[in-house]
Structure formats: C-alpha cells, structure tokens
Coordinates of C-alpha atoms (C1' of nucleotides) in Angstrom, one line a residue:
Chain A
X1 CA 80.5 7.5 137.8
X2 CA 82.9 6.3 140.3
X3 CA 83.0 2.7 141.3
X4 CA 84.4 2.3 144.9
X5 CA 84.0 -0.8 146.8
X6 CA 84.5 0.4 150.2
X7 CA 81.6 3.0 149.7
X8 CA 79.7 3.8 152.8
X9 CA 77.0 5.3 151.2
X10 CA 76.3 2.6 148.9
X11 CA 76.4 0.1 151.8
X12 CA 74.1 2.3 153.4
X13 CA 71.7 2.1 150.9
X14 CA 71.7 -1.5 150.0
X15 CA 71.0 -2.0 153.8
X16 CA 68.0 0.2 153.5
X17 CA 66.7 -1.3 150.0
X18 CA 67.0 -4.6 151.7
X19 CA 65.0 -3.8 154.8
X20 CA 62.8 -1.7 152.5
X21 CA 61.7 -5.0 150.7
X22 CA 62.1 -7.0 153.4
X23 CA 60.2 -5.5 156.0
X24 CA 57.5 -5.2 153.0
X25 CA 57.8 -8.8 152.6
X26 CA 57.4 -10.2 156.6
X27 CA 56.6 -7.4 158.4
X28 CA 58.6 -5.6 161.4
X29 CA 59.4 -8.6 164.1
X30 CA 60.0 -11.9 161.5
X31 CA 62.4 -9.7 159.7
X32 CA 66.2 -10.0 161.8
X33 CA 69.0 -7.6 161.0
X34 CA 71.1 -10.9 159.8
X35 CA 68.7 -11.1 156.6
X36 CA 68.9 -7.7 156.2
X37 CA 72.8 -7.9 155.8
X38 CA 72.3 -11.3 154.1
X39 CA 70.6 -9.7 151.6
X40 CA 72.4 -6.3 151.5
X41 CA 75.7 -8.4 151.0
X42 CA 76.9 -6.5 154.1
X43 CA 78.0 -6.9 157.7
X44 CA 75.3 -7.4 160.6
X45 CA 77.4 -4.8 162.4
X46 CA 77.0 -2.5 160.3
X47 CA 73.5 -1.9 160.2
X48 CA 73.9 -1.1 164.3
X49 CA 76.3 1.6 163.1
X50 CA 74.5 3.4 160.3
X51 CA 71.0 3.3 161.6
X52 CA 71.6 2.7 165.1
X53 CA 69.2 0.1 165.7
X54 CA 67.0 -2.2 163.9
X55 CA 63.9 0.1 165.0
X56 CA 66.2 3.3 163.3
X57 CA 66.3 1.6 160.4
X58 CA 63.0 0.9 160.0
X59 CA 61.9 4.5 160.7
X60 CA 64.4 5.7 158.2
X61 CA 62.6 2.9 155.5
X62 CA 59.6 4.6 156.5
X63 CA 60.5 8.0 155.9
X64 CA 61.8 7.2 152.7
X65 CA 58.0 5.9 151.7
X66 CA 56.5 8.6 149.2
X67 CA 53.6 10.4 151.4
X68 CA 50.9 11.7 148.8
X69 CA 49.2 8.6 147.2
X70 CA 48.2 9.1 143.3
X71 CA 44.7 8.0 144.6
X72 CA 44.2 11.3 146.2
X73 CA 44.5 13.5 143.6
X74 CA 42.1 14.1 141.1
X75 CA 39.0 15.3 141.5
X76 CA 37.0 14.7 144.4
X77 CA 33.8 13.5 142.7
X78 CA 35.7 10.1 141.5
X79 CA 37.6 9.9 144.7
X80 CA 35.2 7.4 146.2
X81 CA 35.6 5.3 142.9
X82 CA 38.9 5.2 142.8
X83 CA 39.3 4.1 146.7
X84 CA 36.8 1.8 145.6
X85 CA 39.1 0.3 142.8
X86 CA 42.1 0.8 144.9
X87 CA 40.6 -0.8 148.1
X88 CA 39.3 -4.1 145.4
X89 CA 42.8 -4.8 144.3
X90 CA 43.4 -5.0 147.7
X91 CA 41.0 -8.1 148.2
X92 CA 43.2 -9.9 145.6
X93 CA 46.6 -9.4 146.5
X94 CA 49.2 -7.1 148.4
X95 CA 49.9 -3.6 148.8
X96 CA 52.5 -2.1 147.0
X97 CA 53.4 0.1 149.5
X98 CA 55.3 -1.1 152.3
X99 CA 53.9 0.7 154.8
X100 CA 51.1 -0.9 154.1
X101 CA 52.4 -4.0 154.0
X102 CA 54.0 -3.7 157.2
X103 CA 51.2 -2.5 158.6
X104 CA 49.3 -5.5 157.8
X105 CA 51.8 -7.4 159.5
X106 CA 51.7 -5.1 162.2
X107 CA 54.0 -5.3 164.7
X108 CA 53.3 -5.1 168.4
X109 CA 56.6 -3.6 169.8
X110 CA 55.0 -0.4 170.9
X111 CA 58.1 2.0 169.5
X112 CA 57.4 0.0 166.1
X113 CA 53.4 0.9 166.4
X114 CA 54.0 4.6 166.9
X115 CA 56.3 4.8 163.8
X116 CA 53.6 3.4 161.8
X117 CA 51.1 5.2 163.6
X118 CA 53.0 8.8 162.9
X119 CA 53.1 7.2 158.9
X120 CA 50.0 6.2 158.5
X121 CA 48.6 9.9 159.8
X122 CA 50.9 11.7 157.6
X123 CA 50.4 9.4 154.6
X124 CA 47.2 8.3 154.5
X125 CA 44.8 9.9 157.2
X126 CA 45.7 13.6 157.1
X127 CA 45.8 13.9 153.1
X128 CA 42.4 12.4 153.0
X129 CA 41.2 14.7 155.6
X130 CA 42.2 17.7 153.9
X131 CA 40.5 17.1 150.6
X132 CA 37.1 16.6 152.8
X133 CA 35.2 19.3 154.3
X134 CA 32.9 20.1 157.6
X135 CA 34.3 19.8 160.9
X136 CA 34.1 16.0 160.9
X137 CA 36.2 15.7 158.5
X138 CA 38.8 13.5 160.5
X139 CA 36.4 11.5 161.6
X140 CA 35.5 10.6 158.0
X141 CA 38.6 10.4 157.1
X142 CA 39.2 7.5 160.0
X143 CA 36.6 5.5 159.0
X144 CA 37.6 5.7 155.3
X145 CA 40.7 4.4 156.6
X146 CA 39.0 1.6 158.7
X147 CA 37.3 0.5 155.2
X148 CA 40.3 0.2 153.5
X149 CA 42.7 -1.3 156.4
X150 CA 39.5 -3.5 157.3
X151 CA 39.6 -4.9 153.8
X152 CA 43.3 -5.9 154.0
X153 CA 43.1 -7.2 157.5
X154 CA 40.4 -9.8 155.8
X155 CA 41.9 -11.0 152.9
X156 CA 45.4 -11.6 155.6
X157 CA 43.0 -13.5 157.5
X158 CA 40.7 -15.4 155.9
X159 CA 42.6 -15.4 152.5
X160 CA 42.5 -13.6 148.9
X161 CA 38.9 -13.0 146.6
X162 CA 38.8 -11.6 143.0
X163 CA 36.9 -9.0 143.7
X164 CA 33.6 -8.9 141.5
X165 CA 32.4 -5.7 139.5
X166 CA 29.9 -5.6 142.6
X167 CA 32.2 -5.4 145.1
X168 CA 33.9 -2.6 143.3
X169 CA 30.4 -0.9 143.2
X170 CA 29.8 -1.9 147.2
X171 CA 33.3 -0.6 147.9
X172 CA 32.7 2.8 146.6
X173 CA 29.1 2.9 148.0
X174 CA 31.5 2.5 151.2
X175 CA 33.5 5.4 150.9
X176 CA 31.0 8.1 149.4
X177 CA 29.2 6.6 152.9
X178 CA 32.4 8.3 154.3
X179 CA 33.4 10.6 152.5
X180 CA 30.1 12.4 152.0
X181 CA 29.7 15.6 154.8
X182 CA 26.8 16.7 156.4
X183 CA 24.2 17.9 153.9
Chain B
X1 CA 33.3 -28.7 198.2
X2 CA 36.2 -30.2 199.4
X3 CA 39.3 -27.9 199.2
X4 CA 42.4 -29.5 197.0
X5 CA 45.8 -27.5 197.3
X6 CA 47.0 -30.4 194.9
X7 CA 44.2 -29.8 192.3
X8 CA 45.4 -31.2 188.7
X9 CA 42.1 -29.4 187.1
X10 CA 41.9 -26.7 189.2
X11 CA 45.9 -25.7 188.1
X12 CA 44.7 -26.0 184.5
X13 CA 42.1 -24.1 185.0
X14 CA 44.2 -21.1 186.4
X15 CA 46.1 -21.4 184.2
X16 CA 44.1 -21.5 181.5
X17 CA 42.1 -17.7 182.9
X18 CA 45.4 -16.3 183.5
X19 CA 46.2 -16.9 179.3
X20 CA 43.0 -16.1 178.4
X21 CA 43.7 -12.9 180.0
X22 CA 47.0 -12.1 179.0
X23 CA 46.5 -12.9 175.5
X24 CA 43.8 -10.8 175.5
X25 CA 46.1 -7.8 177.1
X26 CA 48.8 -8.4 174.9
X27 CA 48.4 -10.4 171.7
X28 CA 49.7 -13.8 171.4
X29 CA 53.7 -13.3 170.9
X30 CA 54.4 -10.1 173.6
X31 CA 52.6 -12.7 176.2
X32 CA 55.4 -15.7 177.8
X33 CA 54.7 -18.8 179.2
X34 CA 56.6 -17.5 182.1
X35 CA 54.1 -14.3 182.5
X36 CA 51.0 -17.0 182.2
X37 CA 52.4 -19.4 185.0
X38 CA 53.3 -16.0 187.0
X39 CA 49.6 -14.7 186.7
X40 CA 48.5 -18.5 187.0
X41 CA 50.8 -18.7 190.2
X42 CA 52.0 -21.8 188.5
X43 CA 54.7 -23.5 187.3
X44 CA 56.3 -22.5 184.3
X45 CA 56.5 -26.3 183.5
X46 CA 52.8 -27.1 183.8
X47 CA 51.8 -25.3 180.4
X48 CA 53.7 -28.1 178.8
X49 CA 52.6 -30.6 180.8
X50 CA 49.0 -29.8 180.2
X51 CA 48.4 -28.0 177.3
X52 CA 51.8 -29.3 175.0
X53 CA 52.9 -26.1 174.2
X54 CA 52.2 -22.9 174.3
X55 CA 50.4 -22.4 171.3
X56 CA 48.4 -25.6 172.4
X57 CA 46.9 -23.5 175.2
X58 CA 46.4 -20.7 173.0
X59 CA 44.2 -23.0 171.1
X60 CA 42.6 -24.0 173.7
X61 CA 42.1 -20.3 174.8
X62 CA 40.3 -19.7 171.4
X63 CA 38.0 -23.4 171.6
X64 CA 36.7 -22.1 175.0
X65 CA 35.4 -18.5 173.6
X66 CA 31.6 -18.1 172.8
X67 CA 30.9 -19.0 168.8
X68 CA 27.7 -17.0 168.0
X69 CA 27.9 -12.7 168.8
X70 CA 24.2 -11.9 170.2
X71 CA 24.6 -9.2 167.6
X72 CA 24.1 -11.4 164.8
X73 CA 21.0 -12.3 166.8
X74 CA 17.5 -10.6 166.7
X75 CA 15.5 -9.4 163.6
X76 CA 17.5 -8.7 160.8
X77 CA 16.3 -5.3 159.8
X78 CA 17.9 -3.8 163.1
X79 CA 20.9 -5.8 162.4
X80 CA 22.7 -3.0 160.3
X81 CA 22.4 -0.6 162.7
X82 CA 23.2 -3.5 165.8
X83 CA 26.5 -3.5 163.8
X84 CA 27.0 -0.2 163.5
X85 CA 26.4 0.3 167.6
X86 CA 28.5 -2.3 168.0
X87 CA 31.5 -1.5 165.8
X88 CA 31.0 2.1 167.3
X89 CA 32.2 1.1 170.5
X90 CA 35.3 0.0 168.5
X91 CA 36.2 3.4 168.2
X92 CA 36.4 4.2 171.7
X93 CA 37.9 0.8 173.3
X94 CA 38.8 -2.7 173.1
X95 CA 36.4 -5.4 172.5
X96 CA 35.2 -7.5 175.6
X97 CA 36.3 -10.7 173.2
X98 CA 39.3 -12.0 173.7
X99 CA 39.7 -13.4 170.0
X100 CA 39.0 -10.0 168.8
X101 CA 41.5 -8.6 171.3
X102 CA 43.9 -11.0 169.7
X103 CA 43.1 -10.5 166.7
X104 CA 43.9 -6.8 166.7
X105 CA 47.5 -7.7 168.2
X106 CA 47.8 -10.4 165.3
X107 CA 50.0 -12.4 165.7
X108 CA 52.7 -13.1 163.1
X109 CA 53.6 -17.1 163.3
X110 CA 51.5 -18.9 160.8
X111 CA 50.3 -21.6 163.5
X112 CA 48.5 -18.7 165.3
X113 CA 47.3 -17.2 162.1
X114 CA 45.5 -20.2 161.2
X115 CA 44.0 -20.8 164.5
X116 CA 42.8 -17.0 164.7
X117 CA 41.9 -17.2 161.1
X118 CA 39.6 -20.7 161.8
X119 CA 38.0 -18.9 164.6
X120 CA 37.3 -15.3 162.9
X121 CA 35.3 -17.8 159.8
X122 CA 33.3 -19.6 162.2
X123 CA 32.8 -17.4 165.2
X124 CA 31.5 -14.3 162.8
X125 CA 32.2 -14.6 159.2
X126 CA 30.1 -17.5 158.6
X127 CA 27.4 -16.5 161.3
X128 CA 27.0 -13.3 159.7
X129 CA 26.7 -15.0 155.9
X130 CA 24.1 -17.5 156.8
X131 CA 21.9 -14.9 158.1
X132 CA 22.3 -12.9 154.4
X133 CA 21.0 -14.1 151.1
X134 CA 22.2 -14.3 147.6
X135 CA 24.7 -15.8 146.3
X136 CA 27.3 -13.1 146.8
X137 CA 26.2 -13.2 150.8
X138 CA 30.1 -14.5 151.8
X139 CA 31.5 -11.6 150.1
X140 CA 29.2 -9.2 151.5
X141 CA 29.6 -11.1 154.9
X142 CA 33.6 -10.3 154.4
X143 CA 33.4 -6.6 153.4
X144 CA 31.4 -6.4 156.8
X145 CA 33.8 -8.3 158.6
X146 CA 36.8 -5.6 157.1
X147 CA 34.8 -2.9 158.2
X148 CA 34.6 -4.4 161.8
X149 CA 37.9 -5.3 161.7
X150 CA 39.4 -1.9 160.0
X151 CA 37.8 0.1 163.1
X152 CA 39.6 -1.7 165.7
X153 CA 42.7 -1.1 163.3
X154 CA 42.4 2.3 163.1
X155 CA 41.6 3.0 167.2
X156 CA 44.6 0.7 167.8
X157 CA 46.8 2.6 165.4
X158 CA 45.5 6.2 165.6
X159 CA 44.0 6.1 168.9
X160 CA 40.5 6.0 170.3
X161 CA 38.2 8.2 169.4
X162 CA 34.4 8.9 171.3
X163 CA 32.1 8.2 168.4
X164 CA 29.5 10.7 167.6
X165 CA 25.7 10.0 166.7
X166 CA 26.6 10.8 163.4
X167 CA 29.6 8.1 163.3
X168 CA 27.0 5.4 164.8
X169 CA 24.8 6.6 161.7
X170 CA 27.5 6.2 159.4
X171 CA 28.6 3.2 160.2
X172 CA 25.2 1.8 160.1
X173 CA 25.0 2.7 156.3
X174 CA 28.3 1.2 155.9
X175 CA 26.7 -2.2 157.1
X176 CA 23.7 -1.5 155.2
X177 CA 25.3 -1.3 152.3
X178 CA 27.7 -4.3 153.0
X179 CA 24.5 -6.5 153.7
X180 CA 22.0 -5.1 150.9
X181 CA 22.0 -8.0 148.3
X182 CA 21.0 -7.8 144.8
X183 CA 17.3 -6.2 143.8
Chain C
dG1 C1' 105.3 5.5 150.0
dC2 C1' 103.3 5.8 154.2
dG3 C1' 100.5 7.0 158.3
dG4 C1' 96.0 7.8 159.8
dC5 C1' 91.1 8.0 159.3
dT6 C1' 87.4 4.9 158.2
dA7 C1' 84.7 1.2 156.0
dG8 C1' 84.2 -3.3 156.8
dT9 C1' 84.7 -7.8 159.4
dA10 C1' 84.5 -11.7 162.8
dA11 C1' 83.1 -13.1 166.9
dA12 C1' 81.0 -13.0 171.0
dC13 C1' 78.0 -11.0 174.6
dG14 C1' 73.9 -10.9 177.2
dC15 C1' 69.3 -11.8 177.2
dA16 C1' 64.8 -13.9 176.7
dC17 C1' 62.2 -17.3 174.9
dG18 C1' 59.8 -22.1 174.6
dT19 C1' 60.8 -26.5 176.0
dA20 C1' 62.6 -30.6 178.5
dT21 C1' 64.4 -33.2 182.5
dA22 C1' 65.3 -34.8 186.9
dC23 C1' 63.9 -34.0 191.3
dT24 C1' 60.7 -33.2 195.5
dT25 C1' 56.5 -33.1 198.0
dC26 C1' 52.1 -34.2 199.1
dA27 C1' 47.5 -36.8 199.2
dC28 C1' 45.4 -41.0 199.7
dG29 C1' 44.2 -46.1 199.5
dG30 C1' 45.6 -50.3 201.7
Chain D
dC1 C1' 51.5 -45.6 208.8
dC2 C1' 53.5 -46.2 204.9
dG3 C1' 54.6 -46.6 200.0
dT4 C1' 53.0 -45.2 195.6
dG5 C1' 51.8 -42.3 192.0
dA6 C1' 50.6 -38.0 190.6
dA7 C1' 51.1 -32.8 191.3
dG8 C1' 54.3 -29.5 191.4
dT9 C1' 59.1 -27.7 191.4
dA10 C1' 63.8 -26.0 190.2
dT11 C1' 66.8 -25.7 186.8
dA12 C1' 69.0 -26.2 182.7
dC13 C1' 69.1 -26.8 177.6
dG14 C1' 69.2 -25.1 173.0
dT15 C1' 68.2 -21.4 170.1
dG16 C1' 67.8 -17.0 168.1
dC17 C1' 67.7 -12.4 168.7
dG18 C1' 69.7 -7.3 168.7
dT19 C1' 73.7 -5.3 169.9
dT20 C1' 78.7 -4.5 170.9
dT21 C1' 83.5 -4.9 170.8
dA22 C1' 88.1 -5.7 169.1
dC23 C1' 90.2 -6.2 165.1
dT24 C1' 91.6 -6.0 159.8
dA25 C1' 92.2 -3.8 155.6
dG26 C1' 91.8 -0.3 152.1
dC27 C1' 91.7 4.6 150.5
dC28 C1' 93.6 9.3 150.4
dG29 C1' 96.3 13.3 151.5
dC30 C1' 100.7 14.5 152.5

DNA sequence: GCGGCTAGTAAACGCACGTATACTTCACGG
DNA sequence: CCGTGAAGTATACGTGCGTTTACTAGCCGC
C-alpha cells in the first residue's frame, strides 16, 4: 500500500475518527473543531473544507454509525432479556455507541437535535418497531426506547449502579411490559 | 403598598421570574444573561450584582422550585398508576416544572450538572424511595425515575405523541413493576 | 525539470458570551 | 434643600468559538 503524506483522504478520515471519538467522549457542543484537528494531527481549516461545518461533520460521524444493533436480532422471545441485559450494562457504565453517547450529552442546537433525532429513528426506534406487531407497534416501540434512554439519563445524573441480578429481571419485566401487543 | 421605581428586591425578583422562565424555555446554556435582563427589563449588570453569576441565579432558580411532587402523595396503591397518568402527559408536552424542563435540555457544564443532579435526588428520587420498602427501594426508586425521565427524552427527541388509554395502562405496569419489592 | 492543480498551513475575522468597571441618577433622612 | 449612599446604567474587557481568507509547499503529468 501506498504511503503518501499529503493524502486527502486519509486526512479526511483521521478528522472523522477523531470527531467520532470525540464527540462520543463530550458530546456535540464541549467538543470544538480545534480538538478535533488537535487530535486528528491536522489543520482547523481543514475540517471547514472537507465537511463544511462542524455540524456536517458530525452528521457524516453519524452516518457512518452501524444502524442494526446485534440486540435486535435473534429471536423475539429473548428480545426483552437481552434489552434487559443490554439496558443493565447501561446502569454501570457508557454506551459503546456514539450516538448514544452523544445522545446522552445531548445537544440543544436544534440542527444538532434533528440529526440525532433522524439517527435515533433509523437506528434504534424503527428496527424495534418492525420486529413488533399490532398497530401500536410504534408506540411500543417509543416507550421501549424511553426505558432504555431513561436508564442512561439516570445513571448521567445521579451517577453509576452495578446493576443486581434483580434489576436485570425488573429491566426485562420492563420491556416485555413494552414489547408485549394487545392479546 | 407604596410604589418603588428604585426597588432593590423587586429588580431581583424580576429578575429572578424572567430566568426561571427562560431556563425553563430553553435549557440552561441556549438562555444569556443578556436575554434574562431583556425579559427582566433589567440591567445586564444586575445578575452579577445580585445573584454572583449566572449559574448563581440558576441555582437559585432551582432552591426556589417546590421539593415534594403531589404525585408521590396520596395512598400508595394508586401511586403506580398516578405515575403512569402523569408520565403520560410526558408524551404529549412539557412538564409544568421548570427543573424537569431543564433537565430535559441538560445542560452540559459540570457546575449545572451537579446542581440539577442535587435537585433531581432530593426533589423526586429520594421522595419516591422513602415511600417504597425493601432494601433494594433506591434502585427501584431510580429505574422509575429513568422511566420518567426516558419519556420526556423520547417526546423531546422523536416528538410528542397523544398517549392512548392503552399507553396510560402501560406505563402504569412499567411503574408497577419498578415499585413491586421483593415477595 | 517544471508549471499547475491541490493538500495543507497560519492567521485573523466576526461574533457572542459571561463578567467587571466606572459612571449616572434617584430616593430619602437630616 | 441638599448630600449621601444605594439602585441602576453604559460600556468595555477578555475569552473562546466556528469560520474564512490568503498563502505555502508538494505531487504529478507533460
């Protein structure tokens, strides 16, 4: 493989791992384009030229996020356990995902909100909703959605908790609460 | 009552509506001290002469909020399904509390986070405990707490949506099963 | 080998913020 | 009626932000 220093696709790239882990780290507004290029080794002025703005940037790290989560496949009986598990790491410690991260550190520039609004539907909401069934699917869906961003939104606030076999238990009683249609 | 137009208390007190306001509207960082004094018709200089800053007046914004929801209040049979109305209405608008209001346009400067986080533990977190039993009532009290919380999220991120008698139902058996200690 | 496209750079622009300072104006007690 | 102290004001300071501009330097085809 090549090795060229003045590559603009590598720079490119560097930039957006940066602001990938970054924006995963702090969130949308604490992270400025000078850490980004800090920590891409690369020129502030450069970000304005291959993304356009800081906001382009972060809707290109968004769109580079995988959409399906591994937690969504399977089969739909153990679905509710494994949001259940997933949901209890997420009393401990952070998302791995960034999206999620950022979202937790949500960000109140309204252009910034409707790019993770747009990600969270594709992502998250609209996969869950299509593996339920009824007509209130989406509503489930949402408040599945609630459970699990509620649960981050605590442990932000109020600080971490090893979750306890119980709370794995009450977590999935949560989301088979959700989950479950109209009998 | 004698009519001051040089009113040291009556200034602060304008001042200190016009924040609670705002921060309510907005969240703490997309509000200025030059919007509050605007609202306040005020002096921008006055927030720092009275309140030290302007997270000082934030603060003081939070202190001079109601502690105890009349949720929590009444029997506590009904108090599943009084948290289920209530975090209904989540889905559709934005809470009548300021704090909450705030809270859902968290705020990413550490100060604010402990202030908010100080106020969420002992304006609902700890209410909501001491009324439960067991010794696992905190944790239950916090998966509550994320479910309240992760509505609000979800209308603020995905948009309102009416909730149906079914999603007051369901929301009551997520409380239910949140508050339901050990047999 | 050299000119021209282009990646990369340095520096500054313009703006908005929270805060601080020096000044002005008014109410009120003597 | 006047001086004094507090209430209120105008303005600027310093900082950090996202963005832009004018420039430099390197790669590649000819």
């Amino acid at each position: 493989m090549e090795v060229r220093l003045r590559d603009r696709e590598a720079t490119r790239e560097r930039l957006l791992a940066a602001a990938r882990a970054l924006f995963a780290e702090h969130g949308y507004e604490r992270v400025t384009v000078r850490m980004i290029a800090a920590a891409a080794e690369a020129n502030i002025a450069l970000v304005g030229r291959y993304f356009g703005s800081k906001a382009g940037l972060f809707g290109e790290v968004l769109a580079g996020e995988p959409t399906v989560r591994q937690v969504l496949e399977g089969d739909l009986e153990g679905l509710a356990r494994r949001l259940g598990e997933y949901t209890a790491q997420r009393m401990r410690a952070e998302p791995d995902s960034p999206i999620l991260r950022t979202l937790e550190r949500s960000a109140g520039d309204p252009e910034i909100q409707a790019l993770l609004s747009e990600r969270l539907r594709t992502a998250v909401v609209n996969p869950l909703a299509a593996r339920l069934e009824g007509d209130d699917a989406m509503a489930r869906a949402r408040m599945a959605t609630a459970v699990f961003l509620g649960v981050g939104s605590v442990r932000r606030l109020l600080g971490p908790s090893d979750p306890t076999p119980e709370d794995v238990d009450r977590l999935t009683g949560l989301f088979e609460a959700c989950l479950r249609g109209r009998e």
